[in-house]
Amino acid sequence: GQNIDQPTEMTATEGAIVQINCTYQTSGFNGLFWYQQHAGEAPTFLSYNVLDGLEEKGRFSSFLSRSKGYSYLLLKELQMKDSASYLCAVMDSNYQLIWGAGTKLIIKP
Amino acid sequence: SQTIHQWPATLVQPVGSPLSLECTVEGTSNPNLYWYRQAAGRGLQLLFYSVGIGQISSEVPQNLSASRPQDRQFILSSKKLLLSDSGFYLCAWRGGEDTGELFFGEGSRLTVL
């Protein structure tokens, strides 16, 4: 079966750095996505990784290791508005997205 | 630019009543369209996807159905709602020429009582 695992909830402090991990087991691999979802709202696209390594976009970075079936999302200089759920999704060999349950990130002042 | 809209935003419906959620995309032609459901604490569950008018693929057998009467219109329906149909429904289209990322509508919160 296909499976995406990420922690259910994490807590961090404003101004700090947090790393949200995602491990996956899928039928094929055609890229990994990270989305941000604020409570009651639709997900919005954050990043895409298809090759091993680190992709940086401002305060957010995403890392991929295909051999380990592992990715992480790194958030720096945390702000209160970063409080949200972060969804990891993998595109399988049929180009369908397999979604993790999401990690709820709580930012404390 | 491309936009996607879905409505209504919130629904409270009794068990056994019908359902119709509508989604439209503007600024693109022949989009791949998707309906997802998100239950509390769970990942997005793909319900239906469509690659063109009248072409619907169902991923999960249940009492929901989908239709695509026009190129940029995607409708989710049910004849008789169940309690288990409660959830957050999301319409999406696949954009992103390089990455194929999904762009989501605003979402529809359905509560079945």
JSON list of C-alpha atoms in Angstrom, two decimals:
[
{"chain": "A", "resi": 1, "resn": "GLY", "atom": "CA", "xyz": [0.00, 0.00, 0.00]},
{"chain": "A", "resi": 2, "resn": "GLN", "atom": "CA", "xyz": [0.94, 3.64, -0.29]},
{"chain": "A", "resi": 3, "resn": "ASN", "atom": "CA", "xyz": [1.72, 5.59, 2.83]},
{"chain": "A", "resi": 4, "resn": "ILE", "atom": "CA", "xyz": [2.76, 9.08, 3.86]},
{"chain": "A", "resi": 5, "resn": "ASP", "atom": "CA", "xyz": [3.80, 9.70, 7.47]},
{"chain": "A", "resi": 6, "resn": "GLN", "atom": "CA", "xyz": [4.25, 13.02, 9.19]},
{"chain": "A", "resi": 7, "resn": "PRO", "atom": "CA", "xyz": [3.89, 14.10, 12.83]},
{"chain": "A", "resi": 8, "resn": "THR", "atom": "CA", "xyz": [0.40, 15.03, 13.92]},
{"chain": "A", "resi": 9, "resn": "GLU", "atom": "CA", "xyz": [1.33, 18.18, 15.81]},
{"chain": "A", "resi": 10, "resn": "MET", "atom": "CA", "xyz": [4.38, 20.30, 16.60]},
{"chain": "A", "resi": 11, "resn": "THR", "atom": "CA", "xyz": [4.91, 23.36, 18.76]},
{"chain": "A", "resi": 12, "resn": "ALA", "atom": "CA", "xyz": [7.55, 26.03, 18.24]},
{"chain": "A", "resi": 13, "resn": "THR", "atom": "CA", "xyz": [8.37, 29.52, 19.45]},
{"chain": "A", "resi": 14, "resn": "GLU", "atom": "CA", "xyz": [8.07, 32.73, 17.46]},
{"chain": "A", "resi": 15, "resn": "GLY", "atom": "CA", "xyz": [11.40, 33.63, 15.85]},
{"chain": "A", "resi": 16, "resn": "ALA", "atom": "CA", "xyz": [12.74, 30.08, 16.08]},
{"chain": "A", "resi": 17, "resn": "ILE", "atom": "CA", "xyz": [13.31, 27.36, 13.44]},
{"chain": "A", "resi": 18, "resn": "VAL", "atom": "CA", "xyz": [11.21, 24.23, 13.03]},
{"chain": "A", "resi": 19, "resn": "GLN", "atom": "CA", "xyz": [11.64, 21.15, 10.83]},
{"chain": "A", "resi": 20, "resn": "ILE", "atom": "CA", "xyz": [8.62, 19.09, 9.78]},
{"chain": "A", "resi": 21, "resn": "ASN", "atom": "CA", "xyz": [9.49, 15.60, 8.55]},
{"chain": "A", "resi": 22, "resn": "CYS", "atom": "CA", "xyz": [7.69, 13.45, 6.01]},
{"chain": "A", "resi": 23, "resn": "THR", "atom": "CA", "xyz": [8.43, 9.84, 5.09]},
{"chain": "A", "resi": 24, "resn": "TYR", "atom": "CA", "xyz": [6.76, 8.06, 2.23]},
{"chain": "A", "resi": 25, "resn": "GLN", "atom": "CA", "xyz": [6.26, 4.68, 0.62]},
{"chain": "A", "resi": 26, "resn": "THR", "atom": "CA", "xyz": [4.58, 4.96, -2.77]},
{"chain": "A", "resi": 27, "resn": "SER", "atom": "CA", "xyz": [4.21, 3.13, -6.07]},
{"chain": "A", "resi": 28, "resn": "GLY", "atom": "CA", "xyz": [6.69, 5.19, -8.02]},
{"chain": "A", "resi": 29, "resn": "PHE", "atom": "CA", "xyz": [7.74, 8.77, -7.49]},
{"chain": "A", "resi": 30, "resn": "ASN", "atom": "CA", "xyz": [7.15, 11.84, -9.61]},
{"chain": "A", "resi": 31, "resn": "GLY", "atom": "CA", "xyz": [7.73, 14.58, -7.09]},
{"chain": "A", "resi": 32, "resn": "LEU", "atom": "CA", "xyz": [6.92, 15.66, -3.56]},
{"chain": "A", "resi": 33, "resn": "PHE", "atom": "CA", "xyz": [4.84, 18.68, -2.61]},
{"chain": "A", "resi": 34, "resn": "TRP", "atom": "CA", "xyz": [4.40, 20.71, 0.55]},
{"chain": "A", "resi": 35, "resn": "TYR", "atom": "CA", "xyz": [1.22, 22.70, 1.11]},
{"chain": "A", "resi": 36, "resn": "GLN", "atom": "CA", "xyz": [0.20, 25.09, 3.87]},
{"chain": "A", "resi": 37, "resn": "GLN", "atom": "CA", "xyz": [-3.38, 25.04, 5.15]},
{"chain": "A", "resi": 38, "resn": "HIS", "atom": "CA", "xyz": [-4.76, 27.56, 7.62]},
{"chain": "A", "resi": 39, "resn": "ALA", "atom": "CA", "xyz": [-7.72, 26.43, 9.69]},
{"chain": "A", "resi": 40, "resn": "GLY", "atom": "CA", "xyz": [-10.93, 26.45, 7.67]},
{"chain": "A", "resi": 41, "resn": "GLU", "atom": "CA", "xyz": [-9.17, 27.36, 4.45]},
{"chain": "A", "resi": 42, "resn": "ALA", "atom": "CA", "xyz": [-7.97, 25.53, 1.35]},
{"chain": "A", "resi": 43, "resn": "PRO", "atom": "CA", "xyz": [-4.35, 24.34, 1.03]},
{"chain": "A", "resi": 44, "resn": "THR", "atom": "CA", "xyz": [-1.89, 26.59, -0.78]},
{"chain": "A", "resi": 45, "resn": "PHE", "atom": "CA", "xyz": [1.23, 25.40, -2.58]},
{"chain": "A", "resi": 46, "resn": "LEU", "atom": "CA", "xyz": [4.57, 25.92, -0.85]},
{"chain": "A", "resi": 47, "resn": "SER", "atom": "CA", "xyz": [7.22, 23.82, -2.58]},
{"chain": "A", "resi": 48, "resn": "TYR", "atom": "CA", "xyz": [8.02, 21.00, -4.98]},
{"chain": "A", "resi": 49, "resn": "ASN", "atom": "CA", "xyz": [10.99, 18.62, -4.95]},
{"chain": "A", "resi": 50, "resn": "VAL", "atom": "CA", "xyz": [11.70, 16.00, -7.59]},
{"chain": "A", "resi": 51, "resn": "LEU", "atom": "CA", "xyz": [15.50, 15.75, -7.31]},
{"chain": "A", "resi": 52, "resn": "ASP", "atom": "CA", "xyz": [17.53, 15.12, -4.16]},
{"chain": "A", "resi": 53, "resn": "GLY", "atom": "CA", "xyz": [18.64, 18.17, -2.28]},
{"chain": "A", "resi": 54, "resn": "LEU", "atom": "CA", "xyz": [17.45, 21.39, -0.77]},
{"chain": "A", "resi": 55, "resn": "GLU", "atom": "CA", "xyz": [15.12, 23.94, -2.37]},
{"chain": "A", "resi": 56, "resn": "GLU", "atom": "CA", "xyz": [15.02, 27.32, -0.67]},
{"chain": "A", "resi": 57, "resn": "LYS", "atom": "CA", "xyz": [12.25, 29.90, -0.94]},
{"chain": "A", "resi": 58, "resn": "GLY", "atom": "CA", "xyz": [12.68, 32.77, 1.46]},
{"chain": "A", "resi": 59, "resn": "ARG", "atom": "CA", "xyz": [12.01, 31.61, 5.02]},
{"chain": "A", "resi": 60, "resn": "PHE", "atom": "CA", "xyz": [10.89, 28.17, 3.81]},
{"chain": "A", "resi": 61, "resn": "SER", "atom": "CA", "xyz": [13.13, 25.36, 2.54]},
{"chain": "A", "resi": 62, "resn": "SER", "atom": "CA", "xyz": [12.28, 21.82, 1.51]},
{"chain": "A", "resi": 63, "resn": "PHE", "atom": "CA", "xyz": [14.65, 18.86, 1.35]},
{"chain": "A", "resi": 64, "resn": "LEU", "atom": "CA", "xyz": [14.30, 15.53, -0.44]},
{"chain": "A", "resi": 65, "resn": "SER", "atom": "CA", "xyz": [16.14, 12.20, -0.25]},
{"chain": "A", "resi": 66, "resn": "ARG", "atom": "CA", "xyz": [14.58, 9.75, -2.71]},
{"chain": "A", "resi": 67, "resn": "SER", "atom": "CA", "xyz": [16.73, 6.83, -1.58]},
{"chain": "A", "resi": 68, "resn": "LYS", "atom": "CA", "xyz": [15.46, 7.25, 1.98]},
{"chain": "A", "resi": 69, "resn": "GLY", "atom": "CA", "xyz": [11.88, 8.12, 1.07]},
{"chain": "A", "resi": 70, "resn": "TYR", "atom": "CA", "xyz": [12.24, 11.24, 3.19]},
{"chain": "A", "resi": 71, "resn": "SER", "atom": "CA", "xyz": [11.58, 14.94, 3.01]},
{"chain": "A", "resi": 72, "resn": "TYR", "atom": "CA", "xyz": [11.47, 17.81, 5.42]},
{"chain": "A", "resi": 73, "resn": "LEU", "atom": "CA", "xyz": [10.09, 21.33, 5.41]},
{"chain": "A", "resi": 74, "resn": "LEU", "atom": "CA", "xyz": [12.21, 23.86, 7.28]},
{"chain": "A", "resi": 75, "resn": "LEU", "atom": "CA", "xyz": [10.64, 27.07, 8.48]},
{"chain": "A", "resi": 76, "resn": "LYS", "atom": "CA", "xyz": [12.95, 29.84, 9.75]},
{"chain": "A", "resi": 77, "resn": "GLU", "atom": "CA", "xyz": [12.24, 33.02, 11.71]},
{"chain": "A", "resi": 78, "resn": "LEU", "atom": "CA", "xyz": [8.83, 31.72, 12.67]},
{"chain": "A", "resi": 79, "resn": "GLN", "atom": "CA", "xyz": [5.95, 34.18, 12.71]},
{"chain": "A", "resi": 80, "resn": "MET", "atom": "CA", "xyz": [2.56, 33.80, 14.36]},
{"chain": "A", "resi": 81, "resn": "LYS", "atom": "CA", "xyz": [0.96, 33.65, 10.90]},
{"chain": "A", "resi": 82, "resn": "ASP", "atom": "CA", "xyz": [2.89, 30.42, 10.25]},
{"chain": "A", "resi": 83, "resn": "SER", "atom": "CA", "xyz": [0.50, 28.65, 12.61]},
{"chain": "A", "resi": 84, "resn": "ALA", "atom": "CA", "xyz": [-1.21, 26.24, 10.21]},
{"chain": "A", "resi": 85, "resn": "SER", "atom": "CA", "xyz": [-1.24, 22.65, 9.07]},
{"chain": "A", "resi": 86, "resn": "TYR", "atom": "CA", "xyz": [1.50, 21.55, 6.67]},
{"chain": "A", "resi": 87, "resn": "LEU", "atom": "CA", "xyz": [0.60, 18.81, 4.21]},
{"chain": "A", "resi": 88, "resn": "CYS", "atom": "CA", "xyz": [3.08, 16.52, 2.51]},
{"chain": "A", "resi": 89, "resn": "ALA", "atom": "CA", "xyz": [1.99, 14.89, -0.76]},
{"chain": "A", "resi": 90, "resn": "VAL", "atom": "CA", "xyz": [3.75, 12.56, -3.20]},
{"chain": "A", "resi": 91, "resn": "MET", "atom": "CA", "xyz": [2.91, 12.13, -6.87]},
{"chain": "A", "resi": 92, "resn": "ASP", "atom": "CA", "xyz": [2.98, 8.43, -7.69]},
{"chain": "A", "resi": 93, "resn": "SER", "atom": "CA", "xyz": [3.71, 6.58, -10.93]},
{"chain": "A", "resi": 94, "resn": "ASN", "atom": "CA", "xyz": [0.17, 7.32, -12.17]},
{"chain": "A", "resi": 95, "resn": "TYR", "atom": "CA", "xyz": [0.68, 11.05, -11.50]},
{"chain": "A", "resi": 96, "resn": "GLN", "atom": "CA", "xyz": [-1.89, 10.95, -8.69]},
{"chain": "A", "resi": 97, "resn": "LEU", "atom": "CA", "xyz": [-1.19, 12.73, -5.42]},
{"chain": "A", "resi": 98, "resn": "ILE", "atom": "CA", "xyz": [-0.98, 10.70, -2.22]},
{"chain": "A", "resi": 99, "resn": "TRP", "atom": "CA", "xyz": [-1.53, 12.93, 0.81]},
{"chain": "A", "resi": 100, "resn": "GLY", "atom": "CA", "xyz": [-0.28, 12.79, 4.37]},
{"chain": "A", "resi": 101, "resn": "ALA", "atom": "CA", "xyz": [-2.69, 13.67, 7.18]},
{"chain": "A", "resi": 102, "resn": "GLY", "atom": "CA", "xyz": [-0.85, 16.94, 7.83]},
{"chain": "A", "resi": 103, "resn": "THR", "atom": "CA", "xyz": [1.18, 18.39, 10.68]},
{"chain": "A", "resi": 104, "resn": "LYS", "atom": "CA", "xyz": [-0.49, 21.03, 12.80]},
{"chain": "A", "resi": 105, "resn": "LEU", "atom": "CA", "xyz": [2.11, 23.63, 13.73]},
{"chain": "A", "resi": 106, "resn": "ILE", "atom": "CA", "xyz": [1.42, 25.76, 16.79]},
{"chain": "A", "resi": 107, "resn": "ILE", "atom": "CA", "xyz": [3.51, 28.90, 17.23]},
{"chain": "A", "resi": 108, "resn": "LYS", "atom": "CA", "xyz": [3.83, 30.35, 20.71]},
{"chain": "A", "resi": 109, "resn": "PRO", "atom": "CA", "xyz": [4.96, 33.92, 21.43]},
{"chain": "B", "resi": 1, "resn": "SER", "atom": "CA", "xyz": [-4.68, 34.62, -14.67]},
{"chain": "B", "resi": 2, "resn": "GLN", "atom": "CA", "xyz": [-6.41, 31.43, -13.68]},
{"chain": "B", "resi": 3, "resn": "THR", "atom": "CA", "xyz": [-8.94, 31.32, -10.86]},
{"chain": "B", "resi": 4, "resn": "ILE", "atom": "CA", "xyz": [-11.04, 28.60, -9.31]},
{"chain": "B", "resi": 5, "resn": "HIS", "atom": "CA", "xyz": [-14.21, 29.08, -7.31]},
{"chain": "B", "resi": 6, "resn": "GLN", "atom": "CA", "xyz": [-16.53, 26.70, -5.53]},
{"chain": "B", "resi": 7, "resn": "TRP", "atom": "CA", "xyz": [-19.81, 27.18, -3.70]},
{"chain": "B", "resi": 8, "resn": "PRO", "atom": "CA", "xyz": [-21.56, 27.15, -1.39]},
{"chain": "B", "resi": 9, "resn": "ALA", "atom": "CA", "xyz": [-18.96, 27.76, 1.31]},
{"chain": "B", "resi": 10, "resn": "THR", "atom": "CA", "xyz": [-21.04, 26.25, 4.11]},
{"chain": "B", "resi": 11, "resn": "LEU", "atom": "CA", "xyz": [-23.89, 23.75, 4.13]},
{"chain": "B", "resi": 12, "resn": "VAL", "atom": "CA", "xyz": [-25.93, 22.17, 6.89]},
{"chain": "B", "resi": 13, "resn": "GLN", "atom": "CA", "xyz": [-28.10, 19.40, 5.50]},
{"chain": "B", "resi": 14, "resn": "PRO", "atom": "CA", "xyz": [-30.33, 16.70, 7.03]},
{"chain": "B", "resi": 15, "resn": "VAL", "atom": "CA", "xyz": [-29.60, 13.02, 6.45]},
{"chain": "B", "resi": 16, "resn": "GLY", "atom": "CA", "xyz": [-31.28, 11.82, 3.27]},
{"chain": "B", "resi": 17, "resn": "SER", "atom": "CA", "xyz": [-31.35, 15.21, 1.56]},
{"chain": "B", "resi": 18, "resn": "PRO", "atom": "CA", "xyz": [-29.66, 15.89, -1.80]},
{"chain": "B", "resi": 19, "resn": "LEU", "atom": "CA", "xyz": [-26.39, 17.71, -2.35]},
{"chain": "B", "resi": 20, "resn": "SER", "atom": "CA", "xyz": [-24.93, 19.83, -5.11]},
{"chain": "B", "resi": 21, "resn": "LEU", "atom": "CA", "xyz": [-21.53, 21.53, -4.92]},
{"chain": "B", "resi": 22, "resn": "GLU", "atom": "CA", "xyz": [-20.34, 23.51, -7.89]},
{"chain": "B", "resi": 23, "resn": "CYS", "atom": "CA", "xyz": [-16.85, 24.42, -9.03]},
{"chain": "B", "resi": 24, "resn": "THR", "atom": "CA", "xyz": [-15.77, 26.61, -11.92]},
{"chain": "B", "resi": 25, "resn": "VAL", "atom": "CA", "xyz": [-12.36, 27.47, -13.31]},
{"chain": "B", "resi": 26, "resn": "GLU", "atom": "CA", "xyz": [-11.55, 30.57, -15.33]},
{"chain": "B", "resi": 27, "resn": "GLY", "atom": "CA", "xyz": [-8.55, 31.55, -17.39]},
{"chain": "B", "resi": 28, "resn": "THR", "atom": "CA", "xyz": [-7.65, 28.11, -18.70]},
{"chain": "B", "resi": 29, "resn": "SER", "atom": "CA", "xyz": [-9.11, 25.54, -21.05]},
{"chain": "B", "resi": 30, "resn": "ASN", "atom": "CA", "xyz": [-9.46, 21.76, -20.74]},
{"chain": "B", "resi": 31, "resn": "PRO", "atom": "CA", "xyz": [-8.19, 21.67, -17.16]},
{"chain": "B", "resi": 32, "resn": "ASN", "atom": "CA", "xyz": [-7.81, 18.47, -15.16]},
{"chain": "B", "resi": 33, "resn": "LEU", "atom": "CA", "xyz": [-10.31, 18.87, -12.31]},
{"chain": "B", "resi": 34, "resn": "TYR", "atom": "CA", "xyz": [-10.54, 17.12, -8.95]},
{"chain": "B", "resi": 35, "resn": "TRP", "atom": "CA", "xyz": [-12.92, 16.74, -6.01]},
{"chain": "B", "resi": 36, "resn": "TYR", "atom": "CA", "xyz": [-11.35, 15.94, -2.64]},
{"chain": "B", "resi": 37, "resn": "ARG", "atom": "CA", "xyz": [-12.81, 15.42, 0.81]},
{"chain": "B", "resi": 38, "resn": "GLN", "atom": "CA", "xyz": [-10.92, 16.21, 3.99]},
{"chain": "B", "resi": 39, "resn": "ALA", "atom": "CA", "xyz": [-12.13, 14.70, 7.24]},
{"chain": "B", "resi": 40, "resn": "ALA", "atom": "CA", "xyz": [-10.84, 16.08, 10.53]},
{"chain": "B", "resi": 41, "resn": "GLY", "atom": "CA", "xyz": [-7.30, 14.87, 11.24]},
{"chain": "B", "resi": 42, "resn": "ARG", "atom": "CA", "xyz": [-7.03, 12.93, 8.00]},
{"chain": "B", "resi": 43, "resn": "GLY", "atom": "CA", "xyz": [-5.36, 13.44, 4.64]},
{"chain": "B", "resi": 44, "resn": "LEU", "atom": "CA", "xyz": [-7.10, 14.61, 1.53]},
{"chain": "B", "resi": 45, "resn": "GLN", "atom": "CA", "xyz": [-9.16, 11.82, -0.02]},
{"chain": "B", "resi": 46, "resn": "LEU", "atom": "CA", "xyz": [-9.55, 11.94, -3.79]},
{"chain": "B", "resi": 47, "resn": "LEU", "atom": "CA", "xyz": [-13.21, 11.40, -4.73]},
{"chain": "B", "resi": 48, "resn": "PHE", "atom": "CA", "xyz": [-13.36, 12.12, -8.47]},
{"chain": "B", "resi": 49, "resn": "TYR", "atom": "CA", "xyz": [-11.21, 13.52, -11.21]},
{"chain": "B", "resi": 50, "resn": "SER", "atom": "CA", "xyz": [-11.96, 14.58, -14.75]},
{"chain": "B", "resi": 51, "resn": "VAL", "atom": "CA", "xyz": [-9.71, 15.12, -17.76]},
{"chain": "B", "resi": 52, "resn": "GLY", "atom": "CA", "xyz": [-12.48, 16.51, -20.00]},
{"chain": "B", "resi": 53, "resn": "ILE", "atom": "CA", "xyz": [-16.19, 17.10, -20.58]},
{"chain": "B", "resi": 54, "resn": "GLY", "atom": "CA", "xyz": [-18.22, 14.06, -19.62]},
{"chain": "B", "resi": 55, "resn": "GLN", "atom": "CA", "xyz": [-15.10, 12.13, -18.48]},
{"chain": "B", "resi": 56, "resn": "ILE", "atom": "CA", "xyz": [-15.28, 11.23, -14.79]},
{"chain": "B", "resi": 57, "resn": "SER", "atom": "CA", "xyz": [-13.10, 8.80, -12.87]},
{"chain": "B", "resi": 58, "resn": "SER", "atom": "CA", "xyz": [-14.28, 7.66, -9.47]},
{"chain": "B", "resi": 59, "resn": "GLU", "atom": "CA", "xyz": [-11.71, 6.77, -6.85]},
{"chain": "B", "resi": 60, "resn": "VAL", "atom": "CA", "xyz": [-13.93, 5.81, -3.94]},
{"chain": "B", "resi": 61, "resn": "PRO", "atom": "CA", "xyz": [-17.24, 3.92, -4.26]},
{"chain": "B", "resi": 62, "resn": "GLN", "atom": "CA", "xyz": [-19.91, 5.76, -2.25]},
{"chain": "B", "resi": 63, "resn": "ASN", "atom": "CA", "xyz": [-23.18, 7.61, -2.61]},
{"chain": "B", "resi": 64, "resn": "LEU", "atom": "CA", "xyz": [-21.57, 10.63, -4.26]},
{"chain": "B", "resi": 65, "resn": "SER", "atom": "CA", "xyz": [-21.38, 11.34, -7.99]},
{"chain": "B", "resi": 66, "resn": "ALA", "atom": "CA", "xyz": [-19.69, 13.95, -10.15]},
{"chain": "B", "resi": 67, "resn": "SER", "atom": "CA", "xyz": [-20.45, 15.51, -13.49]},
{"chain": "B", "resi": 68, "resn": "ARG", "atom": "CA", "xyz": [-18.63, 17.79, -15.91]},
{"chain": "B", "resi": 69, "resn": "PRO", "atom": "CA", "xyz": [-21.26, 19.37, -18.13]},
{"chain": "B", "resi": 70, "resn": "GLN", "atom": "CA", "xyz": [-18.92, 22.08, -19.43]},
{"chain": "B", "resi": 71, "resn": "ASP", "atom": "CA", "xyz": [-15.17, 22.36, -19.90]},
{"chain": "B", "resi": 72, "resn": "ARG", "atom": "CA", "xyz": [-14.61, 24.51, -16.84]},
{"chain": "B", "resi": 73, "resn": "GLN", "atom": "CA", "xyz": [-17.45, 23.30, -14.60]},
{"chain": "B", "resi": 74, "resn": "PHE", "atom": "CA", "xyz": [-17.29, 20.39, -12.18]},
{"chain": "B", "resi": 75, "resn": "ILE", "atom": "CA", "xyz": [-20.23, 19.39, -9.98]},
{"chain": "B", "resi": 76, "resn": "LEU", "atom": "CA", "xyz": [-20.34, 17.07, -6.97]},
{"chain": "B", "resi": 77, "resn": "SER", "atom": "CA", "xyz": [-23.74, 15.59, -6.13]},
{"chain": "B", "resi": 78, "resn": "SER", "atom": "CA", "xyz": [-25.57, 13.17, -3.91]},
{"chain": "B", "resi": 79, "resn": "LYS", "atom": "CA", "xyz": [-29.18, 12.00, -4.01]},
{"chain": "B", "resi": 80, "resn": "LYS", "atom": "CA", "xyz": [-29.28, 11.08, -0.31]},
{"chain": "B", "resi": 81, "resn": "LEU", "atom": "CA", "xyz": [-26.70, 12.31, 2.16]},
{"chain": "B", "resi": 82, "resn": "LEU", "atom": "CA", "xyz": [-25.32, 10.15, 4.96]},
{"chain": "B", "resi": 83, "resn": "LEU", "atom": "CA", "xyz": [-23.89, 11.31, 8.28]},
{"chain": "B", "resi": 84, "resn": "SER", "atom": "CA", "xyz": [-20.50, 10.09, 7.10]},
{"chain": "B", "resi": 85, "resn": "ASP", "atom": "CA", "xyz": [-20.59, 12.57, 4.19]},
{"chain": "B", "resi": 86, "resn": "SER", "atom": "CA", "xyz": [-19.81, 15.43, 6.57]},
{"chain": "B", "resi": 87, "resn": "GLY", "atom": "CA", "xyz": [-16.47, 17.05, 5.85]},
{"chain": "B", "resi": 88, "resn": "PHE", "atom": "CA", "xyz": [-14.57, 19.73, 4.00]},
{"chain": "B", "resi": 89, "resn": "TYR", "atom": "CA", "xyz": [-14.88, 19.39, 0.23]},
{"chain": "B", "resi": 90, "resn": "LEU", "atom": "CA", "xyz": [-12.27, 20.86, -2.05]},
{"chain": "B", "resi": 91, "resn": "CYS", "atom": "CA", "xyz": [-12.28, 21.34, -5.78]},
{"chain": "B", "resi": 92, "resn": "ALA", "atom": "CA", "xyz": [-8.91, 21.67, -7.51]},
{"chain": "B", "resi": 93, "resn": "TRP", "atom": "CA", "xyz": [-7.35, 22.00, -10.92]},
{"chain": "B", "resi": 94, "resn": "ARG", "atom": "CA", "xyz": [-3.91, 20.92, -11.98]},
{"chain": "B", "resi": 95, "resn": "GLY", "atom": "CA", "xyz": [-1.84, 23.86, -13.09]},
{"chain": "B", "resi": 96, "resn": "GLY", "atom": "CA", "xyz": [1.87, 24.39, -12.73]},
{"chain": "B", "resi": 97, "resn": "GLU", "atom": "CA", "xyz": [3.40, 23.65, -16.13]},
{"chain": "B", "resi": 98, "resn": "ASP", "atom": "CA", "xyz": [6.62, 22.41, -14.58]},
{"chain": "B", "resi": 99, "resn": "THR", "atom": "CA", "xyz": [5.43, 20.88, -11.35]},
{"chain": "B", "resi": 100, "resn": "GLY", "atom": "CA", "xyz": [1.77, 20.01, -11.91]},
{"chain": "B", "resi": 101, "resn": "GLU", "atom": "CA", "xyz": [0.78, 21.41, -8.54]},
{"chain": "B", "resi": 102, "resn": "LEU", "atom": "CA", "xyz": [-2.87, 21.66, -7.61]},
{"chain": "B", "resi": 103, "resn": "PHE", "atom": "CA", "xyz": [-4.71, 24.93, -7.11]},
{"chain": "B", "resi": 104, "resn": "PHE", "atom": "CA", "xyz": [-7.69, 24.68, -4.78]},
{"chain": "B", "resi": 105, "resn": "GLY", "atom": "CA", "xyz": [-11.02, 26.41, -4.55]},
{"chain": "B", "resi": 106, "resn": "GLU", "atom": "CA", "xyz": [-12.10, 28.00, -1.30]},
{"chain": "B", "resi": 107, "resn": "GLY", "atom": "CA", "xyz": [-13.63, 24.80, 0.06]},
{"chain": "B", "resi": 108, "resn": "SER", "atom": "CA", "xyz": [-17.16, 23.82, 1.11]},
{"chain": "B", "resi": 109, "resn": "ARG", "atom": "CA", "xyz": [-17.87, 22.79, 4.70]},
{"chain": "B", "resi": 110, "resn": "LEU", "atom": "CA", "xyz": [-20.70, 20.22, 4.77]},
{"chain": "B", "resi": 111, "resn": "THR", "atom": "CA", "xyz": [-22.38, 19.16, 8.01]},
{"chain": "B", "resi": 112, "resn": "VAL", "atom": "CA", "xyz": [-24.95, 16.40, 7.78]},
{"chain": "B", "resi": 113, "resn": "LEU", "atom": "CA", "xyz": [-27.28, 16.17, 10.80]}
]
